[in-house]
PDB file of C-alpha atoms in Angstrom:
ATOM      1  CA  UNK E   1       7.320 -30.302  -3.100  1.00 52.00           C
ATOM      2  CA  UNK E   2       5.479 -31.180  -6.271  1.00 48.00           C
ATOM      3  CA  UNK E   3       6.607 -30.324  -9.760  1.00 41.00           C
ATOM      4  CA  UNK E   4       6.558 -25.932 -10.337  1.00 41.00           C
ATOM      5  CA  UNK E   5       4.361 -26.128  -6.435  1.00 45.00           C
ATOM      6  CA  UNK E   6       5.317 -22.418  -5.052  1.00 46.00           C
ATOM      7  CA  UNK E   7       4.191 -21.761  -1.445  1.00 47.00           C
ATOM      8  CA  UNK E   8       4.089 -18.069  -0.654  1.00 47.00           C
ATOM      9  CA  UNK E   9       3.657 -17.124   3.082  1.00 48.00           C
ATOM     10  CA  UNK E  10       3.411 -13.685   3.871  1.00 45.00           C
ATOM     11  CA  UNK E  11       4.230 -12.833   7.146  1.00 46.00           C
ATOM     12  CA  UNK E  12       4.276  -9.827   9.722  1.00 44.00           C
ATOM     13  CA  UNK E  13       6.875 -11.928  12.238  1.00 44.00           C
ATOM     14  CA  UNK E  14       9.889 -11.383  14.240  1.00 41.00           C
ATOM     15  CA  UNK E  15      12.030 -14.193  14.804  1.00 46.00           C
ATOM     16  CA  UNK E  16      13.083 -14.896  18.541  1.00 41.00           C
ATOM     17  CA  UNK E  17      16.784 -15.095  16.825  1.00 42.00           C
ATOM     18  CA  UNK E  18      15.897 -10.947  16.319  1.00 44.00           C
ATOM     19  CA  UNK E  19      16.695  -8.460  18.218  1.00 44.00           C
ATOM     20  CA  UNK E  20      14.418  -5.969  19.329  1.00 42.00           C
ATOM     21  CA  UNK E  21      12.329  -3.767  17.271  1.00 54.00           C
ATOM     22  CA  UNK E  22      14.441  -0.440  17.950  1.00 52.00           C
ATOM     23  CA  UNK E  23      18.180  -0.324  19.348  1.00 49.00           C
ATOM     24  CA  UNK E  24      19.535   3.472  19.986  1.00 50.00           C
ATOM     25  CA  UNK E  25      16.958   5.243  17.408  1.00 57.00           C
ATOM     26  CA  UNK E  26      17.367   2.384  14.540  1.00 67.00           C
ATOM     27  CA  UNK E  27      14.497   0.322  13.282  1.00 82.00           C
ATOM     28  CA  UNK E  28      16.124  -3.213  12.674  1.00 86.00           C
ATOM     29  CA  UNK E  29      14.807  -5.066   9.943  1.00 87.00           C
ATOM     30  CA  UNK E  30      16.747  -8.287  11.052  1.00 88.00           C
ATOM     31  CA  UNK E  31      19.539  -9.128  13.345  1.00 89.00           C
ATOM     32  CA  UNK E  32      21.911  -5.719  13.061  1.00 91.00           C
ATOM     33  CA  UNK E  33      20.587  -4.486   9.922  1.00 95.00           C
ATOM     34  CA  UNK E  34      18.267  -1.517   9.875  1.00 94.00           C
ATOM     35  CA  UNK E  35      15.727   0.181   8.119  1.00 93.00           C
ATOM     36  CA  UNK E  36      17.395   3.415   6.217  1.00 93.00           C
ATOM     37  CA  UNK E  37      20.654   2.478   6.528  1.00 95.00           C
ATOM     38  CA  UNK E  38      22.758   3.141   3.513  1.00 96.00           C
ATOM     39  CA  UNK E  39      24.168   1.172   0.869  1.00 96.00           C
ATOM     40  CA  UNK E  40      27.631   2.684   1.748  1.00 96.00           C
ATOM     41  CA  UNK E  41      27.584   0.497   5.009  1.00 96.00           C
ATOM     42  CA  UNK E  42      27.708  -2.394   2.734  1.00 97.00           C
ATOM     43  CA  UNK E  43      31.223  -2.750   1.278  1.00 96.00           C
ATOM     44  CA  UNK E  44      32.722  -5.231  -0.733  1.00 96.00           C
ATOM     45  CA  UNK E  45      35.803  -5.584   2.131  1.00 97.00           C
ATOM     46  CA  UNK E  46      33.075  -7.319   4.130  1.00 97.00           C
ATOM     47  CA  UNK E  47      32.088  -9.708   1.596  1.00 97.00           C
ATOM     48  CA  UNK E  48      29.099  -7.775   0.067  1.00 97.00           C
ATOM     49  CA  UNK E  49      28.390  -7.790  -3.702  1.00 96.00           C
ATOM     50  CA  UNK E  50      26.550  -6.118  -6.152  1.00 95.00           C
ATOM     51  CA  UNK E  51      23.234  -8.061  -7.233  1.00 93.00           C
ATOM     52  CA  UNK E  52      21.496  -5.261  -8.519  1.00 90.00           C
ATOM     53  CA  UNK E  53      18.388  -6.577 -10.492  1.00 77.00           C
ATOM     54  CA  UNK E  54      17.623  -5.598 -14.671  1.00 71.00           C
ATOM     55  CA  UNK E  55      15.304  -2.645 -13.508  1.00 72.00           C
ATOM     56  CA  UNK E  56      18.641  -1.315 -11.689  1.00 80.00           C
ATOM     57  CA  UNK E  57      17.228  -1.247  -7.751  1.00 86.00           C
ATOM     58  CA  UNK E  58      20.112  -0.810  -6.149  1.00 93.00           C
ATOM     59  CA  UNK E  59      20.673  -4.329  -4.361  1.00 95.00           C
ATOM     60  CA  UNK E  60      23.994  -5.934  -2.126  1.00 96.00           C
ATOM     61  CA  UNK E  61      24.157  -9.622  -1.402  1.00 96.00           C
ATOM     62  CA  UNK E  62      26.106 -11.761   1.491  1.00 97.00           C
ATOM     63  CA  UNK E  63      26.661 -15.394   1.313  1.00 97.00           C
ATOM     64  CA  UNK E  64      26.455 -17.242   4.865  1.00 95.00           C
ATOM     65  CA  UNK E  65      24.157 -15.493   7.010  1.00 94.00           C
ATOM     66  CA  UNK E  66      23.564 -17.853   9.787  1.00 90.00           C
ATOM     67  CA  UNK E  67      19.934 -18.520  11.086  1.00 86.00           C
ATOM     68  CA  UNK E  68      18.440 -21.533  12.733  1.00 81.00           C
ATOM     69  CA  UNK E  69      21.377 -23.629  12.290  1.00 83.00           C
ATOM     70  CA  UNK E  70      21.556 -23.096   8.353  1.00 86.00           C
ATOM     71  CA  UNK E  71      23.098 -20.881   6.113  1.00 91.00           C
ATOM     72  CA  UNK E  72      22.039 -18.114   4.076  1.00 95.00           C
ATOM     73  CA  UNK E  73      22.512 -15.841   1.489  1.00 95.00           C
ATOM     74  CA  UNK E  74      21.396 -12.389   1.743  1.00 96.00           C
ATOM     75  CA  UNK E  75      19.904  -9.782  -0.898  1.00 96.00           C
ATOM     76  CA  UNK E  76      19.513  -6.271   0.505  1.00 97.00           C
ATOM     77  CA  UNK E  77      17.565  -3.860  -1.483  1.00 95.00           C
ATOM     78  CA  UNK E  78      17.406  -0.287  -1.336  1.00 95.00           C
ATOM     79  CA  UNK E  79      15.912   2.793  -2.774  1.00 92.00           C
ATOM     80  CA  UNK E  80      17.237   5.556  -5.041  1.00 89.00           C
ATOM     81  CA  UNK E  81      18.758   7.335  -2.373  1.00 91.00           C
ATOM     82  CA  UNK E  82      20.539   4.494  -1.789  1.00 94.00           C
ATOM     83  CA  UNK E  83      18.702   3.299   1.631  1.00 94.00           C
ATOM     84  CA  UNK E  84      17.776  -0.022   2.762  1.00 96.00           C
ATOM     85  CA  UNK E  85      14.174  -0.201   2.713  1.00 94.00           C
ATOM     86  CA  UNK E  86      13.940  -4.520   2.678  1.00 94.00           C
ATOM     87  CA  UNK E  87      16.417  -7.724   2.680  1.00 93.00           C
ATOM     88  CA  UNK E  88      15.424 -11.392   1.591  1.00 91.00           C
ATOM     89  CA  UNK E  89      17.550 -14.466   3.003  1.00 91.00           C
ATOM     90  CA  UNK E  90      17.403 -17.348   0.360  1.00 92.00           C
ATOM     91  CA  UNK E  91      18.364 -21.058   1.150  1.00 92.00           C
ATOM     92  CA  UNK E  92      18.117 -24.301  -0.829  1.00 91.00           C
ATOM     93  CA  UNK E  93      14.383 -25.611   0.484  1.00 81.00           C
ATOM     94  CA  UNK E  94      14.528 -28.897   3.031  1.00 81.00           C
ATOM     95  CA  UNK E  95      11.918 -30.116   5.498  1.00 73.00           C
ATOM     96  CA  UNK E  96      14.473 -29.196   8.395  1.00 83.00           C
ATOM     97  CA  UNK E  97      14.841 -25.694   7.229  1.00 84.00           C
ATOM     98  CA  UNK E  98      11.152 -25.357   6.840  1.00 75.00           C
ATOM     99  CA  UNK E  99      10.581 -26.434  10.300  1.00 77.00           C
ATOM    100  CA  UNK E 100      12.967 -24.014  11.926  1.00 84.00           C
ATOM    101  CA  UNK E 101      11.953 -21.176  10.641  1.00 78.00           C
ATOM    102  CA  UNK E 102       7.996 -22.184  11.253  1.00 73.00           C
ATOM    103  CA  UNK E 103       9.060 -22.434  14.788  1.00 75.00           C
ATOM    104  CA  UNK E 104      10.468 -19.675  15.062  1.00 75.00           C
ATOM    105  CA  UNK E 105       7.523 -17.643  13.068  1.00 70.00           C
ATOM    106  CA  UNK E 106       5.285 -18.539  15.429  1.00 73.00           C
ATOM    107  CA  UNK E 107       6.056 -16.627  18.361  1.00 75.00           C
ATOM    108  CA  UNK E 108       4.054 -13.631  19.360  1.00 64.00           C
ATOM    109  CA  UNK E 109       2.228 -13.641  15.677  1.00 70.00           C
ATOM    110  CA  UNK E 110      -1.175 -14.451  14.372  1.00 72.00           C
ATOM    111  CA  UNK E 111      -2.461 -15.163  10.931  1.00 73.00           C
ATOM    112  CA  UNK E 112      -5.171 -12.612   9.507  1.00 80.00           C
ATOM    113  CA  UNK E 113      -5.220 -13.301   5.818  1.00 80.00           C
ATOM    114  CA  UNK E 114      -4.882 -16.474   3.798  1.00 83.00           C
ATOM    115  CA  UNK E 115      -5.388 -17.177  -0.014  1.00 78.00           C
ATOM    116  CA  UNK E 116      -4.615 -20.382  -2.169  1.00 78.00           C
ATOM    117  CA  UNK E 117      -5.306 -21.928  -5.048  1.00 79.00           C
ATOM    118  CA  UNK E 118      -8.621 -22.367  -5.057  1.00 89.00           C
ATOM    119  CA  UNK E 119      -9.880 -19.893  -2.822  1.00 86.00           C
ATOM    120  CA  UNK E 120      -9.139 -16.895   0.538  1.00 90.00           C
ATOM    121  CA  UNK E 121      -9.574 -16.873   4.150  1.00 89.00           C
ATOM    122  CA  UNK E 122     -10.037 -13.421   5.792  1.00 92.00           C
ATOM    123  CA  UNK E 123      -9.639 -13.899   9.711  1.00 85.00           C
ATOM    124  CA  UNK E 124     -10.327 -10.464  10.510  1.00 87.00           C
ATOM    125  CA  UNK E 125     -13.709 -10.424   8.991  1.00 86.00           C
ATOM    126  CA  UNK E 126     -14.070 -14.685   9.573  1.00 81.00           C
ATOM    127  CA  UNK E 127     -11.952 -14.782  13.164  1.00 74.00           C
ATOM    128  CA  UNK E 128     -13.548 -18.641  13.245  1.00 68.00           C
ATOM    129  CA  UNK E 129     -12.435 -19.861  10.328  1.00 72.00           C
ATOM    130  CA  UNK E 130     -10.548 -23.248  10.461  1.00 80.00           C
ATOM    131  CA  UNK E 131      -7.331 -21.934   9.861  1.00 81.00           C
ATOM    132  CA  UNK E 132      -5.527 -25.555   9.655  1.00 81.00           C
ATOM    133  CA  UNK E 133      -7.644 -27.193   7.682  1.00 87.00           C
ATOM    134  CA  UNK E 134      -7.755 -24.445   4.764  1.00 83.00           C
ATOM    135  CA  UNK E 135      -3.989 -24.558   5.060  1.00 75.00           C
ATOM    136  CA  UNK E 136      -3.673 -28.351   4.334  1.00 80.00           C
ATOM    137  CA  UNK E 137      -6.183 -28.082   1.809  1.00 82.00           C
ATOM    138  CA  UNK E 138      -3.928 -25.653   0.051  1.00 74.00           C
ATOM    139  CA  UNK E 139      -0.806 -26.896   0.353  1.00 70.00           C
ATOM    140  CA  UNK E 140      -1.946 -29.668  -1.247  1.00 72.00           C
ATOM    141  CA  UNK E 141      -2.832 -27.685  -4.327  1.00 72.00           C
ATOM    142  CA  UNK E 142       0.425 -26.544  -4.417  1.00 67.00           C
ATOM    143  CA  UNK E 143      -0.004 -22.712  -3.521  1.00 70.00           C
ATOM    144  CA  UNK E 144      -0.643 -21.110  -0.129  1.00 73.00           C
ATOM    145  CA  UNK E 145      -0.485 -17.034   0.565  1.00 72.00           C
ATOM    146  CA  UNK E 146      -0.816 -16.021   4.618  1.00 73.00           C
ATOM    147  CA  UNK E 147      -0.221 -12.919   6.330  1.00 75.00           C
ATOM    148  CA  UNK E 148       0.618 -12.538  10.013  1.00 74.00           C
ATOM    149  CA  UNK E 149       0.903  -9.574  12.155  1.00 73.00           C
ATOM    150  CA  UNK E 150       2.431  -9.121  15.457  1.00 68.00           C
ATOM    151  CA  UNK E 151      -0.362 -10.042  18.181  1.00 65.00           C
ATOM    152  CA  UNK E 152      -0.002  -6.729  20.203  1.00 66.00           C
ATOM    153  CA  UNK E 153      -1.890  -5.173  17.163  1.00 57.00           C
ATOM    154  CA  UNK E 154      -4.565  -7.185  17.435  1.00 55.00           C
ATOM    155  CA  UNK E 155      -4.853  -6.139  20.830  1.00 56.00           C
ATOM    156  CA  UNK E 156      -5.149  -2.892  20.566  1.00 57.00           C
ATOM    157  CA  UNK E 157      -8.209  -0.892  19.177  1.00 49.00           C
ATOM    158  CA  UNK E 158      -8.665  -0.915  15.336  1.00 58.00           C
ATOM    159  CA  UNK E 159     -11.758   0.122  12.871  1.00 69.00           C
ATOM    160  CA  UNK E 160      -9.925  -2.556  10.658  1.00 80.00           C
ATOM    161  CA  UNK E 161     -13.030  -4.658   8.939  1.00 86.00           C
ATOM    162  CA  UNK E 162     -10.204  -7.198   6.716  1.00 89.00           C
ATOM    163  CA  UNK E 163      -7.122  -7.980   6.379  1.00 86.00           C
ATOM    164  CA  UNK E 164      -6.126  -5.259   4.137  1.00 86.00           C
ATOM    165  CA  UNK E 165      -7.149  -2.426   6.112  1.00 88.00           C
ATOM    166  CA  UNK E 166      -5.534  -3.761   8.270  1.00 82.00           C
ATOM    167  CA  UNK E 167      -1.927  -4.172   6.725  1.00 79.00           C
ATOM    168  CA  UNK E 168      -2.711  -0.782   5.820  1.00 84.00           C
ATOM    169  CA  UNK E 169      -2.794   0.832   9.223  1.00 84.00           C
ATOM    170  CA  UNK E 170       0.244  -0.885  10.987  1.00 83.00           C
ATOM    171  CA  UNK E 171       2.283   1.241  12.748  1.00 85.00           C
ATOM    172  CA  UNK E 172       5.619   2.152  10.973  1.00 85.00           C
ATOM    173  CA  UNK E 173       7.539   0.000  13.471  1.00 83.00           C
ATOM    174  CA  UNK E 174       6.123  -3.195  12.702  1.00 82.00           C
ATOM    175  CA  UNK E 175       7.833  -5.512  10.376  1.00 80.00           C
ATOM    176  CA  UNK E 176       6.549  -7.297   7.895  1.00 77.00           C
ATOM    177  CA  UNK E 177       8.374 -10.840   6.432  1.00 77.00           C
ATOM    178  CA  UNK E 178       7.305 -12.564   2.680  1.00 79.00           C
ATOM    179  CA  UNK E 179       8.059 -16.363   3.260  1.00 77.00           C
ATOM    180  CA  UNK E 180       8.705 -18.203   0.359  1.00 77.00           C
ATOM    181  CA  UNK E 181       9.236 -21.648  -0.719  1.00 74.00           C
ATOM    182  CA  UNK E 182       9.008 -22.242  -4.504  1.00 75.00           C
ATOM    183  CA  UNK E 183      10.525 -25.053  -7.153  1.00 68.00           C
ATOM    184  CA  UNK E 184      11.400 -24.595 -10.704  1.00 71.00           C
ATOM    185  CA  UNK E 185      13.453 -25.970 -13.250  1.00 75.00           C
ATOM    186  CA  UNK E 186      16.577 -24.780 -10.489  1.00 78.00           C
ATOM    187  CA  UNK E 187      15.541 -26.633  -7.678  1.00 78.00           C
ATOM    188  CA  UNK E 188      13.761 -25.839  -4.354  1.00 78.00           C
ATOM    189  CA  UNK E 189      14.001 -23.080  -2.391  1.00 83.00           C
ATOM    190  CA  UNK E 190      12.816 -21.111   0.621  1.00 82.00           C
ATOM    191  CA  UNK E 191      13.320 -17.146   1.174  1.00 82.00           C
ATOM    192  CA  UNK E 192      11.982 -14.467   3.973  1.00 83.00           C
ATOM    193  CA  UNK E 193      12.065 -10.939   2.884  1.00 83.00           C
ATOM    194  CA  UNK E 194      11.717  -8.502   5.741  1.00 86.00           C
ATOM    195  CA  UNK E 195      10.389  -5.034   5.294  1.00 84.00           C
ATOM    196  CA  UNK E 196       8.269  -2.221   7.177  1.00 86.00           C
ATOM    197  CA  UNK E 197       4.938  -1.853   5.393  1.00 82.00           C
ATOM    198  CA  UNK E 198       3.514   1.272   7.421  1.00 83.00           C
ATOM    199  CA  UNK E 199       6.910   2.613   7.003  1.00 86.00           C
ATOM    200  CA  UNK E 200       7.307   2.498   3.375  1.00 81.00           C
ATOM    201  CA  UNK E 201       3.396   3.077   2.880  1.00 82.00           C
ATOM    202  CA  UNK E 202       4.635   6.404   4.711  1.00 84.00           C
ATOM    203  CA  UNK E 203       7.851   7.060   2.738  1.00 80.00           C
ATOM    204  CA  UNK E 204       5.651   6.723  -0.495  1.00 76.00           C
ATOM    205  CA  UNK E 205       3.160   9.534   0.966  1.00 70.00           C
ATOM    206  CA  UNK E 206       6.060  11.630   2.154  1.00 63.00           C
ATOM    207  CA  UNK E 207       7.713  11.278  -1.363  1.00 55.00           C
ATOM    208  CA  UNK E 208       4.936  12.640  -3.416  1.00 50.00           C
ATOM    209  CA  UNK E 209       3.889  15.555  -1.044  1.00 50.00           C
TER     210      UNK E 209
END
């Protein structure tokens, strides 16, 4: 990775380390954690911390959350009711890490939406684009955005005519993941942030009815 490069994938993904979607009623956001569940499930006794960011959303973070045969540290972030509502796993960046997790993210998922440096790929309105080639062509410019969504979507029947209508009709089941791998004066590093974007698109609605 090239000096300040930051690669941003966006991606609607769930790892075949998950488990399922929905486990007695819950929405999991990854492995045992779930979508609404509150900040006191996340004590210090278990080795959770407070992280909470300048703007004061409420945040806990875990060191050594195993994945793909690394380790990672965890930052779950909640709203002001004190409910998860996303989490981000961070890890120094390698080539081996990178891998994993790509193999991994590409189960059961299909890119839709692309953007780079120097210019955007919509596969819903372009489905023939040459998806490979504009990523290369990115990555070597040092910036690459993509969005995924889980392929039964795509199956089913949608007005959708881009990518962002789109995003904004998933169903509030579906997760969403922001992978990111990024260099600065710090070092390298790569993150996934999982979160429910119909869900919280909903919550938002519901809040200011």
């Amino acid at each position: 990775m090239g000096h300040r490069k930051s690669v941003i994938i966006g991606l609607i993904v769930t790892l075949t380390v998950l488990l399922p979607p929905t486990v007695s009623g819950q929405t999991l956001l990854f492995q045992d954690w779930y979508y609404g569940q509150h900040i006191e499930d996340f004590p210090s006794s278990q080795g959770y911390f407070d992280c909470s960011a300048i703007d004061l959303t409420p945040m806990r973070c875990l060191n050594d959350i195993p994945l793909v045969q690394q380790s990672f540290t965890g930052r779950f972030i909640f709203d002001v009711e004190g409910r998860l509502v996303s989490l981000t796993i961070a890890s120094p960046y390698s080539q081996a890490t990178f891998e994993s997790l790509s193999a991994d993210l590409n189960h059961g998922f299909k890119v839709i939406f692309l953007e780079g440096a120097t210019g955007t790929l919509d596969l819903i309105e372009h489905e023939n684009s040459r998806v490979t080639e504009f990523i290369d062509e990115q990555l070597q410019e040092g910036y690459l955005a993509a969005n995924y969504v889980e392929t039964p979507l795509l199956g089913e029947s949608t007005a959708s005519n881009s990518a962002h209508e789109l995003l904004l009709e998933m169903p509030v089941d579906r997760r969403a993941v922001d992978l990111v791998m990024s260099e600065d004066q710090f070092g390298a590093w790569i993150e996934a942030t999982f979160y429910f974007p119909g869900q919280q698109l909903a919550d938002t609605e519901g809040f200011g009815s």
